[in-house]
Amino acid sequence: MAKRNDTDKSCILTPTFAQWVCELASGRNIPINEALPDPMSAIYTVATVIALIGVFICYVFITQSLEKKRKQKQRLSQALTQRAKVFRYILSGFPPNFLTRELTLLVQRCLTDVLQQLARLNPNDKSHIEELALVASQMQATQQRSDQHKRPTLQSPQQVKDVKTHLQELFKFLAHLQRKGTIKKVEADDFGQQIKQLVLQISIDSYVLQAKQARQAEKPKLAIHYFTLAQKLIDKDESGQYAKQSAKLSQIIQTLEADAGEPVTAAESDDGTQDKEWQEMEKPDSWKKKNIYD
């Protein structure tokens, strides 16, 4: 009986459907008017439970959707930030007026597009708007620039190395643009020809720098070696833009050979390093196969 009384006490906490079942299970005699609970109360209880479950499911769904969108926005922002960094790297890595006007404008337009996307993604970050204004003024200056002037000559081996690295990044970038269809094949070929001329120029500059260093170290044969390699590259150029430099190099080589007392033979002056780079650049579409830009 004690056990029954304990059960009775536990079952009179609240007048619910569960209490009614509990009392029946304990064997308590329930009056006929109390034998069944209010059916509306049971319906309200079930409806409340279902509604709570629905609210919980909606909450979880909305929370997951918001988190997914937040992560997508974060990934896109990081990708655009990295892309803008690459474009800045390309634009700042060359001496002033080293790139052609068309190549410079192409990179500046792409940087502008990326900055506009970043400004829309992060409207509270005013740095993107400020940089957009700066790039717009730079583009205006580039458009007004004449492309007929002589390109700057590289002044140190380190500068040659840095410019080569930036040109490689530009190769990847242009290959990416053509693969996406941003630029047509005709445009890509034109840009490729411009880049090939820049590669020729830095190769010539590299040999001339090494020749000058050898001359300063009073090594005339080594100087003749590098001057001759530079002239060989110039001779392979069909544009004719290096004609004056070729004539000047020929005069320097003749002077050095007279001082050395004997000419340097072709075998002595051909290490083939830069020459192979030039041959590689002459292959059709080779500039587009250098790297993949992502």
C-alpha atoms as a PDB file:
ATOM      1  CA  MET A   1       0.000   0.000   0.000  1.00  0.00           C
ATOM      2  CA  ALA A   2       2.886   2.379   0.725  1.00  0.00           C
ATOM      3  CA  LYS A   3       4.116   1.962  -2.791  1.00  0.00           C
ATOM      4  CA  ARG A   4       0.656   2.765  -4.090  1.00  0.00           C
ATOM      5  CA  ASN A   5       0.464   5.889  -1.959  1.00  0.00           C
ATOM      6  CA  ASP A   6       3.853   7.058  -3.322  1.00  0.00           C
ATOM      7  CA  THR A   7       2.589   6.567  -6.835  1.00  0.00           C
ATOM      8  CA  ASP A   8      -0.550   8.495  -6.025  1.00  0.00           C
ATOM      9  CA  LYS A   9       1.483  11.415  -4.717  1.00  0.00           C
ATOM     10  CA  SER A  10       3.638  11.497  -7.838  1.00  0.00           C
ATOM     11  CA  CYS A  11       0.593  11.463 -10.056  1.00  0.00           C
ATOM     12  CA  ILE A  12      -1.229  14.483  -8.613  1.00  0.00           C
ATOM     13  CA  LEU A  13       1.374  17.048  -9.628  1.00  0.00           C
ATOM     14  CA  THR A  14      -0.446  18.317 -12.731  1.00  0.00           C
ATOM     15  CA  PRO A  15      -3.802  17.351 -14.292  1.00  0.00           C
ATOM     16  CA  THR A  16      -2.415  16.053 -17.554  1.00  0.00           C
ATOM     17  CA  PHE A  17      -3.006  13.158 -19.832  1.00  0.00           C
ATOM     18  CA  ALA A  18       0.186  11.546 -18.534  1.00  0.00           C
ATOM     19  CA  GLN A  19      -1.108  11.841 -14.939  1.00  0.00           C
ATOM     20  CA  TRP A  20      -4.351  10.151 -15.879  1.00  0.00           C
ATOM     21  CA  VAL A  21      -2.455   7.219 -17.431  1.00  0.00           C
ATOM     22  CA  CYS A  22      -0.239   7.015 -14.369  1.00  0.00           C
ATOM     23  CA  GLU A  23      -3.214   6.885 -12.010  1.00  0.00           C
ATOM     24  CA  LEU A  24      -4.865   4.144 -13.998  1.00  0.00           C
ATOM     25  CA  ALA A  25      -1.654   2.148 -13.912  1.00  0.00           C
ATOM     26  CA  SER A  26      -1.480   2.486 -10.120  1.00  0.00           C
ATOM     27  CA  GLY A  27      -4.926   0.933  -9.737  1.00  0.00           C
ATOM     28  CA  ARG A  28      -6.569   4.013  -8.279  1.00  0.00           C
ATOM     29  CA  ASN A  29     -10.327   4.181  -8.563  1.00  0.00           C
ATOM     30  CA  ILE A  30     -11.130   7.194 -10.693  1.00  0.00           C
ATOM     31  CA  PRO A  31     -14.684   8.585 -10.775  1.00  0.00           C
ATOM     32  CA  ILE A  32     -16.414   8.302 -14.122  1.00  0.00           C
ATOM     33  CA  ASN A  33     -16.364  12.052 -14.615  1.00  0.00           C
ATOM     34  CA  GLU A  34     -12.599  12.003 -14.095  1.00  0.00           C
ATOM     35  CA  ALA A  35     -11.890   8.804 -16.029  1.00  0.00           C
ATOM     36  CA  LEU A  36     -11.025  10.603 -19.236  1.00  0.00           C
ATOM     37  CA  PRO A  37      -8.947  13.794 -19.562  1.00  0.00           C
ATOM     38  CA  ASP A  38     -10.147  16.812 -21.509  1.00  0.00           C
ATOM     39  CA  PRO A  39      -9.583  15.890 -25.214  1.00  0.00           C
ATOM     40  CA  MET A  40      -8.908  19.532 -26.149  1.00  0.00           C
ATOM     41  CA  SER A  41      -6.091  19.653 -23.608  1.00  0.00           C
ATOM     42  CA  ALA A  42      -4.389  16.681 -25.287  1.00  0.00           C
ATOM     43  CA  ILE A  43      -4.790  18.303 -28.722  1.00  0.00           C
ATOM     44  CA  TYR A  44      -3.262  21.573 -27.484  1.00  0.00           C
ATOM     45  CA  THR A  45      -0.356  19.674 -25.951  1.00  0.00           C
ATOM     46  CA  VAL A  46       0.389  17.763 -29.162  1.00  0.00           C
ATOM     47  CA  ALA A  47       0.015  20.929 -31.252  1.00  0.00           C
ATOM     48  CA  THR A  48       2.382  22.810 -28.949  1.00  0.00           C
ATOM     49  CA  VAL A  49       4.995  20.058 -29.176  1.00  0.00           C
ATOM     50  CA  ILE A  50       4.715  19.964 -32.979  1.00  0.00           C
ATOM     51  CA  ALA A  51       4.965  23.748 -33.176  1.00  0.00           C
ATOM     52  CA  LEU A  52       8.072  23.769 -30.967  1.00  0.00           C
ATOM     53  CA  ILE A  53       9.674  21.078 -33.105  1.00  0.00           C
ATOM     54  CA  GLY A  54       8.860  23.096 -36.245  1.00  0.00           C
ATOM     55  CA  VAL A  55      10.349  26.257 -34.753  1.00  0.00           C
ATOM     56  CA  PHE A  56      13.484  24.354 -33.760  1.00  0.00           C
ATOM     57  CA  ILE A  57      13.865  22.873 -37.255  1.00  0.00           C
ATOM     58  CA  CYS A  58      13.420  26.327 -38.834  1.00  0.00           C
ATOM     59  CA  TYR A  59      15.968  27.793 -36.439  1.00  0.00           C
ATOM     60  CA  VAL A  60      18.527  25.110 -37.274  1.00  0.00           C
ATOM     61  CA  PHE A  61      17.914  25.518 -41.016  1.00  0.00           C
ATOM     62  CA  ILE A  62      18.207  29.307 -40.919  1.00  0.00           C
ATOM     63  CA  THR A  63      21.311  29.146 -38.721  1.00  0.00           C
ATOM     64  CA  GLN A  64      23.015  26.672 -41.061  1.00  0.00           C
ATOM     65  CA  SER A  65      22.068  28.744 -44.130  1.00  0.00           C
ATOM     66  CA  LEU A  66      23.445  31.925 -42.585  1.00  0.00           C
ATOM     67  CA  GLU A  67      26.653  30.166 -41.564  1.00  0.00           C
ATOM     68  CA  LYS A  68      27.040  28.708 -45.063  1.00  0.00           C
ATOM     69  CA  LYS A  69      26.574  32.144 -46.648  1.00  0.00           C
ATOM     70  CA  ARG A  70      29.023  33.668 -44.172  1.00  0.00           C
ATOM     71  CA  LYS A  71      31.683  31.099 -45.039  1.00  0.00           C
ATOM     72  CA  GLN A  72      31.070  31.531 -48.792  1.00  0.00           C
ATOM     73  CA  LYS A  73      31.408  35.297 -48.432  1.00  0.00           C
ATOM     74  CA  GLN A  74      34.593  34.865 -46.398  1.00  0.00           C
ATOM     75  CA  ARG A  75      36.137  32.509 -48.974  1.00  0.00           C
ATOM     76  CA  LEU A  76      35.208  34.827 -51.843  1.00  0.00           C
ATOM     77  CA  SER A  77      36.617  37.827 -49.988  1.00  0.00           C
ATOM     78  CA  GLN A  78      39.885  35.982 -49.299  1.00  0.00           C
ATOM     79  CA  ALA A  79      40.172  34.878 -52.947  1.00  0.00           C
ATOM     80  CA  LEU A  80      39.534  38.410 -54.229  1.00  0.00           C
ATOM     81  CA  THR A  81      41.988  39.881 -51.729  1.00  0.00           C
ATOM     82  CA  GLN A  82      44.669  37.450 -52.901  1.00  0.00           C
ATOM     83  CA  ARG A  83      43.897  38.257 -56.539  1.00  0.00           C
ATOM     84  CA  ALA A  84      44.180  41.986 -55.879  1.00  0.00           C
ATOM     85  CA  LYS A  85      47.511  41.321 -54.173  1.00  0.00           C
ATOM     86  CA  VAL A  86      48.787  39.561 -57.317  1.00  0.00           C
ATOM     87  CA  PHE A  87      47.700  42.466 -59.545  1.00  0.00           C
ATOM     88  CA  ARG A  88      49.411  44.985 -57.261  1.00  0.00           C
ATOM     89  CA  TYR A  89      52.495  42.757 -57.303  1.00  0.00           C
ATOM     90  CA  ILE A  90      52.527  42.788 -61.095  1.00  0.00           C
ATOM     91  CA  LEU A  91      51.984  46.537 -61.410  1.00  0.00           C
ATOM     92  CA  SER A  92      54.537  47.522 -58.760  1.00  0.00           C
ATOM     93  CA  GLY A  93      57.198  45.013 -59.750  1.00  0.00           C
ATOM     94  CA  PHE A  94      58.306  46.657 -62.980  1.00  0.00           C
ATOM     95  CA  PRO A  95      60.297  49.864 -63.490  1.00  0.00           C
ATOM     96  CA  PRO A  96      58.136  52.847 -64.544  1.00  0.00           C
ATOM     97  CA  ASN A  97      57.013  52.568 -68.185  1.00  0.00           C
ATOM     98  CA  PHE A  98      58.617  49.139 -68.567  1.00  0.00           C
ATOM     99  CA  LEU A  99      55.364  47.360 -69.449  1.00  0.00           C
ATOM    100  CA  THR A 100      53.583  48.399 -72.616  1.00  0.00           C
ATOM    101  CA  ARG A 101      50.577  50.670 -72.253  1.00  0.00           C
ATOM    102  CA  GLU A 102      48.177  47.884 -73.313  1.00  0.00           C
ATOM    103  CA  LEU A 103      49.525  45.390 -70.766  1.00  0.00           C
ATOM    104  CA  THR A 104      49.468  47.991 -68.001  1.00  0.00           C
ATOM    105  CA  LEU A 105      45.861  48.952 -68.747  1.00  0.00           C
ATOM    106  CA  LEU A 106      44.817  45.303 -68.834  1.00  0.00           C
ATOM    107  CA  VAL A 107      46.162  44.627 -65.341  1.00  0.00           C
ATOM    108  CA  GLN A 108      44.746  47.914 -64.018  1.00  0.00           C
ATOM    109  CA  ARG A 109      41.277  47.063 -65.377  1.00  0.00           C
ATOM    110  CA  CYS A 110      41.388  43.653 -63.723  1.00  0.00           C
ATOM    111  CA  LEU A 111      42.487  45.206 -60.425  1.00  0.00           C
ATOM    112  CA  THR A 112      39.592  47.682 -60.695  1.00  0.00           C
ATOM    113  CA  ASP A 113      37.103  44.834 -61.205  1.00  0.00           C
ATOM    114  CA  VAL A 114      38.407  42.982 -58.142  1.00  0.00           C
ATOM    115  CA  LEU A 115      38.308  46.103 -55.971  1.00  0.00           C
ATOM    116  CA  GLN A 116      34.715  46.792 -57.009  1.00  0.00           C
ATOM    117  CA  GLN A 117      33.716  43.281 -55.944  1.00  0.00           C
ATOM    118  CA  LEU A 118      35.508  43.696 -52.622  1.00  0.00           C
ATOM    119  CA  ALA A 119      33.769  47.033 -52.051  1.00  0.00           C
ATOM    120  CA  ARG A 120      30.371  45.377 -52.573  1.00  0.00           C
ATOM    121  CA  LEU A 121      31.242  42.455 -50.287  1.00  0.00           C
ATOM    122  CA  ASN A 122      32.655  44.669 -47.527  1.00  0.00           C
ATOM    123  CA  PRO A 123      30.848  48.026 -47.714  1.00  0.00           C
ATOM    124  CA  ASN A 124      32.186  49.068 -44.306  1.00  0.00           C
ATOM    125  CA  ASP A 125      35.796  48.810 -45.500  1.00  0.00           C
ATOM    126  CA  LYS A 126      36.498  52.189 -47.113  1.00  0.00           C
ATOM    127  CA  SER A 127      40.036  51.228 -48.181  1.00  0.00           C
ATOM    128  CA  HIS A 128      38.690  49.531 -51.322  1.00  0.00           C
ATOM    129  CA  ILE A 129      36.896  52.720 -52.418  1.00  0.00           C
ATOM    130  CA  GLU A 130      40.042  54.758 -51.777  1.00  0.00           C
ATOM    131  CA  GLU A 131      42.187  52.348 -53.787  1.00  0.00           C
ATOM    132  CA  LEU A 132      39.629  52.392 -56.615  1.00  0.00           C
ATOM    133  CA  ALA A 133      40.046  56.155 -56.870  1.00  0.00           C
ATOM    134  CA  LEU A 134      43.828  55.771 -56.928  1.00  0.00           C
ATOM    135  CA  VAL A 135      43.750  53.086 -59.650  1.00  0.00           C
ATOM    136  CA  ALA A 136      41.330  55.205 -61.713  1.00  0.00           C
ATOM    137  CA  SER A 137      43.798  58.098 -61.710  1.00  0.00           C
ATOM    138  CA  GLN A 138      46.627  55.714 -62.626  1.00  0.00           C
ATOM    139  CA  MET A 139      44.601  54.341 -65.541  1.00  0.00           C
ATOM    140  CA  GLN A 140      43.986  57.859 -66.800  1.00  0.00           C
ATOM    141  CA  ALA A 141      47.714  58.567 -66.692  1.00  0.00           C
ATOM    142  CA  THR A 142      48.441  55.281 -68.495  1.00  0.00           C
ATOM    143  CA  GLN A 143      45.974  56.078 -71.277  1.00  0.00           C
ATOM    144  CA  GLN A 144      47.658  59.432 -71.866  1.00  0.00           C
ATOM    145  CA  ARG A 145      51.131  57.890 -71.904  1.00  0.00           C
ATOM    146  CA  SER A 146      53.004  57.574 -75.172  1.00  0.00           C
ATOM    147  CA  ASP A 147      54.295  54.095 -75.953  1.00  0.00           C
ATOM    148  CA  GLN A 148      56.960  55.331 -78.375  1.00  0.00           C
ATOM    149  CA  HIS A 149      59.635  56.200 -75.820  1.00  0.00           C
ATOM    150  CA  LYS A 150      62.617  53.998 -75.040  1.00  0.00           C
ATOM    151  CA  ARG A 151      61.970  51.493 -72.299  1.00  0.00           C
ATOM    152  CA  PRO A 152      64.085  51.818 -69.142  1.00  0.00           C
ATOM    153  CA  THR A 153      67.218  49.691 -68.981  1.00  0.00           C
ATOM    154  CA  LEU A 154      67.584  47.359 -66.006  1.00  0.00           C
ATOM    155  CA  GLN A 155      70.414  48.495 -63.777  1.00  0.00           C
ATOM    156  CA  SER A 156      71.356  45.494 -61.625  1.00  0.00           C
ATOM    157  CA  PRO A 157      71.324  41.676 -61.689  1.00  0.00           C
ATOM    158  CA  GLN A 158      68.800  41.702 -58.828  1.00  0.00           C
ATOM    159  CA  GLN A 159      66.477  43.945 -60.816  1.00  0.00           C
ATOM    160  CA  VAL A 160      66.766  41.577 -63.782  1.00  0.00           C
ATOM    161  CA  LYS A 161      65.853  38.664 -61.511  1.00  0.00           C
ATOM    162  CA  ASP A 162      62.861  40.521 -60.014  1.00  0.00           C
ATOM    163  CA  VAL A 163      61.532  41.573 -63.414  1.00  0.00           C
ATOM    164  CA  LYS A 164      61.787  38.000 -64.702  1.00  0.00           C
ATOM    165  CA  THR A 165      59.747  36.813 -61.724  1.00  0.00           C
ATOM    166  CA  HIS A 166      57.065  39.424 -62.399  1.00  0.00           C
ATOM    167  CA  LEU A 167      56.932  38.528 -66.082  1.00  0.00           C
ATOM    168  CA  GLN A 168      56.354  34.897 -65.136  1.00  0.00           C
ATOM    169  CA  GLU A 169      53.433  36.011 -62.970  1.00  0.00           C
ATOM    170  CA  LEU A 170      52.122  37.987 -65.921  1.00  0.00           C
ATOM    171  CA  PHE A 171      52.387  34.864 -68.114  1.00  0.00           C
ATOM    172  CA  LYS A 172      50.171  32.981 -65.659  1.00  0.00           C
ATOM    173  CA  PHE A 173      47.700  35.818 -65.458  1.00  0.00           C
ATOM    174  CA  LEU A 174      47.264  36.110 -69.233  1.00  0.00           C
ATOM    175  CA  ALA A 175      46.910  32.337 -69.618  1.00  0.00           C
ATOM    176  CA  HIS A 176      44.160  32.457 -66.996  1.00  0.00           C
ATOM    177  CA  LEU A 177      42.342  35.261 -68.830  1.00  0.00           C
ATOM    178  CA  GLN A 178      42.383  33.407 -72.132  1.00  0.00           C
ATOM    179  CA  ARG A 179      41.269  30.162 -70.496  1.00  0.00           C
ATOM    180  CA  LYS A 180      38.276  31.978 -68.972  1.00  0.00           C
ATOM    181  CA  GLY A 181      37.467  33.680 -72.248  1.00  0.00           C
ATOM    182  CA  THR A 182      38.067  37.159 -70.835  1.00  0.00           C
ATOM    183  CA  ILE A 183      40.368  37.936 -73.762  1.00  0.00           C
ATOM    184  CA  LYS A 184      40.209  36.495 -77.268  1.00  0.00           C
ATOM    185  CA  LYS A 185      42.989  34.497 -78.903  1.00  0.00           C
ATOM    186  CA  VAL A 186      43.920  37.417 -81.155  1.00  0.00           C
ATOM    187  CA  GLU A 187      44.368  39.635 -78.096  1.00  0.00           C
ATOM    188  CA  ALA A 188      46.250  36.903 -76.263  1.00  0.00           C
ATOM    189  CA  ASP A 189      48.648  36.479 -79.181  1.00  0.00           C
ATOM    190  CA  ASP A 190      49.230  40.226 -79.311  1.00  0.00           C
ATOM    191  CA  PHE A 191      49.940  40.391 -75.585  1.00  0.00           C
ATOM    192  CA  GLY A 192      52.176  37.348 -75.946  1.00  0.00           C
ATOM    193  CA  GLN A 193      54.237  39.116 -78.593  1.00  0.00           C
ATOM    194  CA  GLN A 194      54.616  42.142 -76.328  1.00  0.00           C
ATOM    195  CA  ILE A 195      55.776  39.960 -73.460  1.00  0.00           C
ATOM    196  CA  LYS A 196      58.242  38.155 -75.729  1.00  0.00           C
ATOM    197  CA  GLN A 197      59.804  41.497 -76.592  1.00  0.00           C
ATOM    198  CA  LEU A 198      60.109  42.297 -72.880  1.00  0.00           C
ATOM    199  CA  VAL A 199      61.786  38.945 -72.259  1.00  0.00           C
ATOM    200  CA  LEU A 200      64.223  39.736 -75.055  1.00  0.00           C
ATOM    201  CA  GLN A 201      64.963  43.102 -73.511  1.00  0.00           C
ATOM    202  CA  ILE A 202      65.699  41.795 -70.020  1.00  0.00           C
ATOM    203  CA  SER A 203      67.861  39.022 -71.502  1.00  0.00           C
ATOM    204  CA  ILE A 204      69.897  41.618 -73.405  1.00  0.00           C
ATOM    205  CA  ASP A 205      70.095  43.821 -70.303  1.00  0.00           C
ATOM    206  CA  SER A 206      71.301  40.850 -68.256  1.00  0.00           C
ATOM    207  CA  TYR A 207      74.153  40.085 -70.660  1.00  0.00           C
ATOM    208  CA  VAL A 208      75.135  43.740 -70.939  1.00  0.00           C
ATOM    209  CA  LEU A 209      75.241  44.061 -67.138  1.00  0.00           C
ATOM    210  CA  GLN A 210      77.481  41.011 -66.840  1.00  0.00           C
ATOM    211  CA  ALA A 211      79.713  42.350 -69.622  1.00  0.00           C
ATOM    212  CA  LYS A 212      80.080  45.698 -67.833  1.00  0.00           C
ATOM    213  CA  GLN A 213      80.974  43.952 -64.579  1.00  0.00           C
ATOM    214  CA  ALA A 214      83.623  41.883 -66.386  1.00  0.00           C
ATOM    215  CA  ARG A 215      84.983  45.020 -68.034  1.00  0.00           C
ATOM    216  CA  GLN A 216      85.229  46.799 -64.677  1.00  0.00           C
ATOM    217  CA  ALA A 217      87.064  43.753 -63.303  1.00  0.00           C
ATOM    218  CA  GLU A 218      89.507  44.081 -66.214  1.00  0.00           C
ATOM    219  CA  LYS A 219      88.462  40.816 -67.831  1.00  0.00           C
ATOM    220  CA  PRO A 220      88.127  41.814 -71.491  1.00  0.00           C
ATOM    221  CA  LYS A 221      87.592  38.301 -72.841  1.00  0.00           C
ATOM    222  CA  LEU A 222      84.721  37.688 -70.425  1.00  0.00           C
ATOM    223  CA  ALA A 223      83.262  41.089 -71.315  1.00  0.00           C
ATOM    224  CA  ILE A 224      83.473  40.243 -75.023  1.00  0.00           C
ATOM    225  CA  HIS A 225      81.763  36.918 -74.246  1.00  0.00           C
ATOM    226  CA  TYR A 226      78.692  38.591 -72.695  1.00  0.00           C
ATOM    227  CA  PHE A 227      78.539  41.477 -75.187  1.00  0.00           C
ATOM    228  CA  THR A 228      78.584  38.920 -78.004  1.00  0.00           C
ATOM    229  CA  LEU A 229      75.741  36.922 -76.430  1.00  0.00           C
ATOM    230  CA  ALA A 230      73.688  40.113 -76.162  1.00  0.00           C
ATOM    231  CA  GLN A 231      74.307  40.921 -79.796  1.00  0.00           C
ATOM    232  CA  LYS A 232      73.301  37.406 -80.864  1.00  0.00           C
ATOM    233  CA  LEU A 233      69.926  37.901 -79.230  1.00  0.00           C
ATOM    234  CA  ILE A 234      69.516  41.268 -80.925  1.00  0.00           C
ATOM    235  CA  ASP A 235      70.323  39.715 -84.305  1.00  0.00           C
ATOM    236  CA  LYS A 236      67.396  37.301 -83.846  1.00  0.00           C
ATOM    237  CA  ASP A 237      64.938  40.131 -83.302  1.00  0.00           C
ATOM    238  CA  GLU A 238      63.020  41.109 -86.421  1.00  0.00           C
ATOM    239  CA  SER A 239      61.441  44.292 -85.073  1.00  0.00           C
ATOM    240  CA  GLY A 240      64.539  46.422 -85.711  1.00  0.00           C
ATOM    241  CA  GLN A 241      64.097  48.365 -82.483  1.00  0.00           C
ATOM    242  CA  TYR A 242      67.539  47.343 -81.225  1.00  0.00           C
ATOM    243  CA  ALA A 243      69.472  48.414 -84.347  1.00  0.00           C
ATOM    244  CA  LYS A 244      71.243  51.305 -82.607  1.00  0.00           C
ATOM    245  CA  GLN A 245      72.154  49.166 -79.625  1.00  0.00           C
ATOM    246  CA  SER A 246      73.482  46.446 -81.944  1.00  0.00           C
ATOM    247  CA  ALA A 247      75.746  48.927 -83.719  1.00  0.00           C
ATOM    248  CA  LYS A 248      77.005  50.216 -80.374  1.00  0.00           C
ATOM    249  CA  LEU A 249      77.719  46.690 -79.116  1.00  0.00           C
ATOM    250  CA  SER A 250      79.630  45.847 -82.311  1.00  0.00           C
ATOM    251  CA  GLN A 251      81.853  48.875 -81.768  1.00  0.00           C
ATOM    252  CA  ILE A 252      82.483  47.949 -78.120  1.00  0.00           C
ATOM    253  CA  ILE A 253      83.321  44.365 -79.049  1.00  0.00           C
ATOM    254  CA  GLN A 254      85.809  45.517 -81.720  1.00  0.00           C
ATOM    255  CA  THR A 255      87.486  47.828 -79.211  1.00  0.00           C
ATOM    256  CA  LEU A 256      87.746  45.078 -76.577  1.00  0.00           C
ATOM    257  CA  GLU A 257      89.081  42.564 -79.110  1.00  0.00           C
ATOM    258  CA  ALA A 258      91.751  45.066 -80.153  1.00  0.00           C
ATOM    259  CA  ASP A 259      92.710  45.528 -76.503  1.00  0.00           C
ATOM    260  CA  ALA A 260      92.717  41.774 -75.889  1.00  0.00           C
ATOM    261  CA  GLY A 261      94.904  41.206 -78.946  1.00  0.00           C
ATOM    262  CA  GLU A 262      92.711  38.413 -80.339  1.00  0.00           C
ATOM    263  CA  PRO A 263      89.045  37.920 -81.210  1.00  0.00           C
ATOM    264  CA  VAL A 264      86.825  35.663 -79.130  1.00  0.00           C
ATOM    265  CA  THR A 265      85.571  32.753 -81.225  1.00  0.00           C
ATOM    266  CA  ALA A 266      81.923  31.819 -81.550  1.00  0.00           C
ATOM    267  CA  ALA A 267      82.442  28.679 -79.448  1.00  0.00           C
ATOM    268  CA  GLU A 268      83.918  30.710 -76.601  1.00  0.00           C
ATOM    269  CA  SER A 269      81.037  33.178 -76.639  1.00  0.00           C
ATOM    270  CA  ASP A 270      78.109  30.779 -76.665  1.00  0.00           C
ATOM    271  CA  ASP A 271      76.924  29.396 -73.340  1.00  0.00           C
ATOM    272  CA  GLY A 272      73.403  28.937 -74.709  1.00  0.00           C
ATOM    273  CA  THR A 273      71.553  29.812 -71.498  1.00  0.00           C
ATOM    274  CA  GLN A 274      69.678  32.924 -72.585  1.00  0.00           C
ATOM    275  CA  ASP A 275      69.623  31.680 -76.159  1.00  0.00           C
ATOM    276  CA  LYS A 276      67.550  28.657 -75.067  1.00  0.00           C
ATOM    277  CA  GLU A 277      65.142  30.959 -73.249  1.00  0.00           C
ATOM    278  CA  TRP A 278      64.708  32.946 -76.462  1.00  0.00           C
ATOM    279  CA  GLN A 279      64.079  29.772 -78.489  1.00  0.00           C
ATOM    280  CA  GLU A 280      61.483  28.679 -75.947  1.00  0.00           C
ATOM    281  CA  MET A 281      59.707  31.996 -76.242  1.00  0.00           C
ATOM    282  CA  GLU A 282      59.667  31.673 -80.030  1.00  0.00           C
ATOM    283  CA  LYS A 283      57.583  28.486 -79.869  1.00  0.00           C
ATOM    284  CA  PRO A 284      53.898  29.086 -80.707  1.00  0.00           C
ATOM    285  CA  ASP A 285      51.803  29.773 -77.584  1.00  0.00           C
ATOM    286  CA  SER A 286      54.738  28.868 -75.320  1.00  0.00           C
ATOM    287  CA  TRP A 287      54.072  31.914 -73.157  1.00  0.00           C
ATOM    288  CA  LYS A 288      50.617  30.523 -72.368  1.00  0.00           C
ATOM    289  CA  LYS A 289      51.998  27.156 -71.240  1.00  0.00           C
ATOM    290  CA  LYS A 290      54.463  28.469 -68.715  1.00  0.00           C
ATOM    291  CA  ASN A 291      52.105  28.368 -65.736  1.00  0.00           C
ATOM    292  CA  ILE A 292      48.479  28.057 -64.771  1.00  0.00           C
ATOM    293  CA  TYR A 293      46.979  31.080 -63.055  1.00  0.00           C
ATOM    294  CA  ASP A 294      44.266  30.374 -60.474  1.00  0.00           C
END
